[in-house]
Coordinates of C-alpha atoms in Angstrom, one line a residue:
M1 CA 36.4 -46.5 32.6
H2 CA 39.0 -43.8 32.2
P3 CA 38.2 -40.2 33.3
L4 CA 38.1 -37.6 30.6
S5 CA 41.3 -35.5 30.1
T6 CA 41.1 -31.8 30.6
A7 CA 41.3 -31.2 26.9
S8 CA 38.6 -33.7 26.1
A9 CA 36.3 -32.3 28.8
T10 CA 36.8 -28.8 27.5
F11 CA 36.0 -29.8 23.9
F12 CA 32.9 -31.7 25.1
L13 CA 31.6 -28.7 27.0
F14 CA 32.3 -26.4 24.0
T15 CA 30.4 -28.7 21.7
L16 CA 27.4 -28.9 24.1
L17 CA 27.2 -25.1 24.5
L18 CA 27.4 -24.7 20.7
F19 CA 24.6 -27.1 20.2
F20 CA 22.3 -25.3 22.6
H21 CA 23.2 -21.9 21.0
L22 CA 22.3 -23.1 17.5
T23 CA 19.1 -24.8 18.7
A24 CA 17.9 -21.5 20.4
S25 CA 18.8 -19.2 17.4
C26 CA 17.3 -21.2 14.5
P27 CA 13.7 -20.5 13.7
S28 CA 11.2 -23.1 14.6
N29 CA 8.6 -24.5 12.3
G30 CA 6.2 -24.6 15.2
A31 CA 3.9 -21.9 16.4
R32 CA 5.5 -18.9 18.0
D33 CA 3.9 -17.1 21.0
L34 CA 3.6 -13.5 19.7
S35 CA 0.6 -11.8 21.1
N36 CA -2.4 -9.9 19.7
C37 CA -2.6 -11.5 16.2
N38 CA -6.2 -12.5 17.0
Q39 CA -7.0 -8.8 17.1
N40 CA -8.5 -6.9 14.1
F41 CA -7.7 -3.5 12.6
S42 CA -10.5 -1.0 12.9
C43 CA -10.4 2.7 12.0
G44 CA -13.5 4.9 11.4
K45 CA -15.8 3.2 8.9
L46 CA -13.3 0.4 8.2
T47 CA -13.7 -2.4 10.8
N48 CA -12.6 -5.9 11.5
I49 CA -9.8 -6.0 9.0
T50 CA -7.5 -9.0 9.5
Y51 CA -4.5 -10.8 7.9
P52 CA -2.5 -9.9 5.9
F53 CA -3.0 -6.3 7.2
T54 CA -1.5 -4.9 10.4
G55 CA -1.8 -1.7 12.3
G56 CA -3.7 -0.4 15.3
E57 CA -4.4 -3.4 17.7
R58 CA -2.6 -5.7 15.2
P59 CA 1.2 -5.5 15.7
S60 CA 3.6 -5.5 12.8
H61 CA 4.5 -9.2 13.3
C62 CA 0.9 -10.2 12.4
G63 CA 1.4 -9.7 8.6
S64 CA 3.7 -8.7 5.8
P65 CA 5.3 -5.2 6.0
E66 CA 3.7 -4.0 2.8
F67 CA 0.3 -4.4 4.3
Q68 CA 0.9 -2.0 7.2
L69 CA -2.1 0.3 7.8
E70 CA -2.1 3.5 9.9
C71 CA -5.1 5.1 11.6
Y72 CA -5.3 8.9 12.2
N73 CA -7.7 10.4 14.6
N74 CA -9.6 7.1 14.7
L75 CA -11.1 8.2 11.4
T76 CA -8.7 8.0 8.4
T77 CA -6.8 4.9 7.3
I78 CA -3.5 5.3 5.4
L79 CA -1.6 2.8 3.3
T80 CA 1.9 3.8 2.2
A81 CA 3.1 2.2 -1.1
N82 CA 6.5 3.0 -2.6
S83 CA 6.9 5.9 -0.1
L84 CA 3.6 7.6 -1.3
P85 CA 0.7 7.7 1.2
Y86 CA -2.9 6.8 0.1
R87 CA -6.2 7.1 1.9
V88 CA -8.0 3.8 2.2
T89 CA -11.8 4.3 1.9
R90 CA -12.9 0.7 1.2
V91 CA -11.6 -2.8 2.0
D92 CA -13.2 -5.9 0.6
Q93 CA -11.4 -8.9 2.0
T94 CA -13.6 -11.3 0.0
S95 CA -12.6 -9.9 -3.4
Q96 CA -9.3 -8.8 -2.0
T97 CA -9.6 -5.2 -3.2
L98 CA -8.9 -1.8 -1.7
R99 CA -10.3 1.6 -2.7
L100 CA -7.5 4.2 -2.5
S101 CA -7.1 7.9 -3.2
V102 CA -4.2 10.3 -3.2
L103 CA -3.8 11.6 0.4
G104 CA -2.8 15.1 -0.8
L105 CA -6.2 15.7 -2.2
Y106 CA -7.5 16.2 1.3
N107 CA -5.3 19.2 2.1
E108 CA -6.7 22.7 2.4
R109 CA -5.2 23.2 -1.0
P110 CA -5.7 19.9 -2.8
C111 CA -2.4 18.5 -4.1
I112 CA -1.9 15.8 -6.7
Y113 CA 1.6 14.6 -6.6
P114 CA 3.3 12.5 -9.3
F115 CA 2.0 9.0 -9.4
N116 CA 4.2 6.1 -10.2
A117 CA 2.2 3.6 -12.2
T118 CA 4.5 0.8 -11.2
T119 CA 3.5 1.3 -7.6
F120 CA 0.5 -1.0 -8.2
D121 CA 2.1 -3.4 -10.7
N122 CA 3.8 -5.9 -8.5
C123 CA 3.1 -9.2 -6.7
S124 CA 1.3 -7.5 -3.8
F125 CA -0.9 -4.8 -5.5
S126 CA -2.3 -4.3 -9.0
L127 CA -4.8 -1.9 -10.5
V128 CA -8.3 -3.3 -11.1
S129 CA -9.5 -3.1 -14.7
N130 CA -12.3 -0.7 -13.8
H131 CA -10.0 2.3 -13.9
Q132 CA -9.3 5.0 -16.5
T133 CA -6.1 7.1 -16.7
L134 CA -5.9 10.8 -16.2
S135 CA -2.8 12.6 -17.6
L136 CA -1.8 15.9 -16.0
F137 CA 0.5 18.5 -17.6
Y138 CA 2.0 21.5 -15.8
G139 CA 4.3 24.3 -16.8
C140 CA 3.3 24.3 -20.4
K141 CA 4.3 27.3 -22.5
N142 CA 0.9 27.3 -24.3
P143 CA -1.7 25.2 -22.6
G144 CA -4.2 26.9 -24.6
D145 CA -6.3 25.5 -27.5
S146 CA -10.0 26.1 -27.2
D147 CA -10.7 22.4 -26.9
K148 CA -8.5 22.3 -23.7
E149 CA -10.2 25.3 -22.1
N150 CA -12.5 23.2 -20.0
F151 CA -9.6 21.1 -18.7
K152 CA -7.2 23.8 -17.5
L153 CA -5.6 23.7 -14.1
S154 CA -3.5 25.9 -11.9
R155 CA -0.9 24.7 -9.4
P156 CA 0.2 27.1 -6.6
R157 CA 3.9 27.8 -6.6
P158 CA 6.0 30.1 -4.4
G159 CA 5.1 33.6 -5.6
R160 CA 3.2 32.4 -8.7
S161 CA 0.7 30.0 -10.1
E162 CA 1.7 27.4 -12.7
E163 CA -0.8 26.7 -15.4
G164 CA -1.6 23.3 -16.9
F165 CA -4.3 21.1 -18.1
F166 CA -5.4 17.4 -18.0
K167 CA -6.4 14.8 -20.5
I168 CA -8.6 11.8 -20.0
G169 CA -7.5 8.4 -21.4
G170 CA -5.5 7.7 -24.5
P171 CA -1.7 7.8 -24.9
V172 CA 0.3 10.7 -23.4
P173 CA 1.3 13.1 -26.2
G174 CA 5.0 13.0 -27.2
P175 CA 7.3 15.5 -28.8
P176 CA 7.0 18.2 -30.0
F177 CA 4.0 18.8 -27.8
M178 CA 5.6 17.6 -24.5
D179 CA 8.6 19.8 -25.2
N180 CA 6.4 22.7 -24.2
C181 CA 5.6 21.3 -20.8
Q182 CA 7.9 21.0 -17.7
T183 CA 6.0 18.2 -15.9
S184 CA 3.5 15.5 -16.7
F185 CA 2.3 12.5 -14.8
Q186 CA -0.7 10.1 -14.7
V187 CA -3.3 9.3 -12.0
P188 CA -5.9 6.5 -12.2
F189 CA -9.6 7.1 -11.4
L190 CA -12.8 5.1 -11.7
Q191 CA -13.9 4.4 -15.3
S192 CA -17.5 5.0 -14.2
R193 CA -16.8 8.7 -13.7
A194 CA -15.0 9.3 -17.1
Q195 CA -18.0 10.5 -19.1
E196 CA -19.1 13.0 -16.4
L197 CA -15.6 14.3 -16.0
Q198 CA -15.3 14.7 -19.7
A199 CA -18.5 16.8 -19.7
K200 CA -17.8 19.0 -16.7
G201 CA -14.0 19.3 -16.8
S202 CA -11.9 21.0 -14.1
S203 CA -14.9 21.7 -11.9
L204 CA -15.3 18.0 -11.1
L205 CA -11.6 17.0 -11.1
V206 CA -10.9 16.9 -7.3
E207 CA -14.2 15.2 -6.5
V208 CA -13.5 12.4 -9.0
L209 CA -10.0 11.9 -7.8
K210 CA -11.1 11.8 -4.2
E211 CA -13.4 9.0 -5.1
G212 CA -10.3 7.1 -5.8
F213 CA -9.4 3.9 -7.7
D214 CA -9.4 0.2 -6.9
V215 CA -6.4 -2.1 -6.5
R216 CA -6.4 -5.8 -6.0
Y217 CA -4.0 -7.1 -3.3
S218 CA -2.4 -10.5 -3.3
N219 CA -0.8 -12.0 -0.3
P220 CA 2.2 -14.0 -1.3
C221 CA 2.0 -15.9 2.0
S222 CA -1.7 -16.9 1.6
Y223 CA -0.8 -20.6 1.5
H224 CA 1.0 -20.2 4.8
Y225 CA -2.0 -18.4 6.2
Q226 CA -4.3 -21.3 5.4
K227 CA -1.8 -23.8 6.9
C228 CA -1.5 -21.8 10.1
Y229 CA -5.2 -21.0 10.7
T230 CA -6.9 -23.2 13.3
P231 CA -10.0 -22.8 15.4
Y232 CA -7.8 -23.3 18.5
G233 CA -6.1 -19.9 18.3
E234 CA -3.2 -20.4 15.8
R235 CA -2.7 -17.6 13.3
S236 CA -0.2 -16.6 10.6
G237 CA 2.3 -13.8 11.1
F238 CA 5.5 -12.4 9.9
D239 CA 9.0 -12.2 11.5
G240 CA 11.3 -11.7 8.5
E241 CA 9.5 -14.8 7.1
P242 CA 6.0 -16.3 7.3
I243 CA 5.5 -17.9 10.7
C244 CA 2.7 -19.5 12.7
I245 CA 1.7 -17.7 15.9
D246 CA 0.0 -19.3 18.8
T247 CA -2.6 -16.9 20.1
G248 CA -4.5 -19.4 22.2
K249 CA -2.6 -18.8 25.4

């Protein structure tokens, strides 16, 4: 048997090192040992929330990033969707629904910021059919017909107060009406409060909007979750892609 030449030995060593590097860097289909995914998220009245949500005792690798929850003062749960924060007041993991409300409503001076309807029109979140739509108009030159009197609003601005009004349901008015208003946007609320809000107008607005609206969440990795879950401690998580996590150690 002939000994390896220096060039052959060098090539063999390089190939061996490359093999080990690729083996170590490629993701494994087996369970990964990332800790604490057997923990639940709890905050205030919301307790024992599990996959796909993360936050608190559940690290970010325990679920998809869009399901990240935050807990403030061990009392308030916040979900951020499309850069807008919402207060979570109810979680039903059986029906896969959340009750959300605009976080700005809880300020000393309640604030309703523009709502993007497409925020809850994607593969992760969608509005439940039990909602009604509220249209808000600000900076209108003449907000004033008598039939709008009960639905007038004021929005504090630096050095002044901007008048406006709101409308329940129906299509948003177009030109020439909207040419007289600087800003308009829509916010969902529970259909069950529509009749009372129509009767009482502005005096009930903040209360109704604080009660929130329901969205249904859909975990795109649910199949992977079922595949990973075992009574022996294996759970599903996320590390740039769905993974199985061994929590039994």
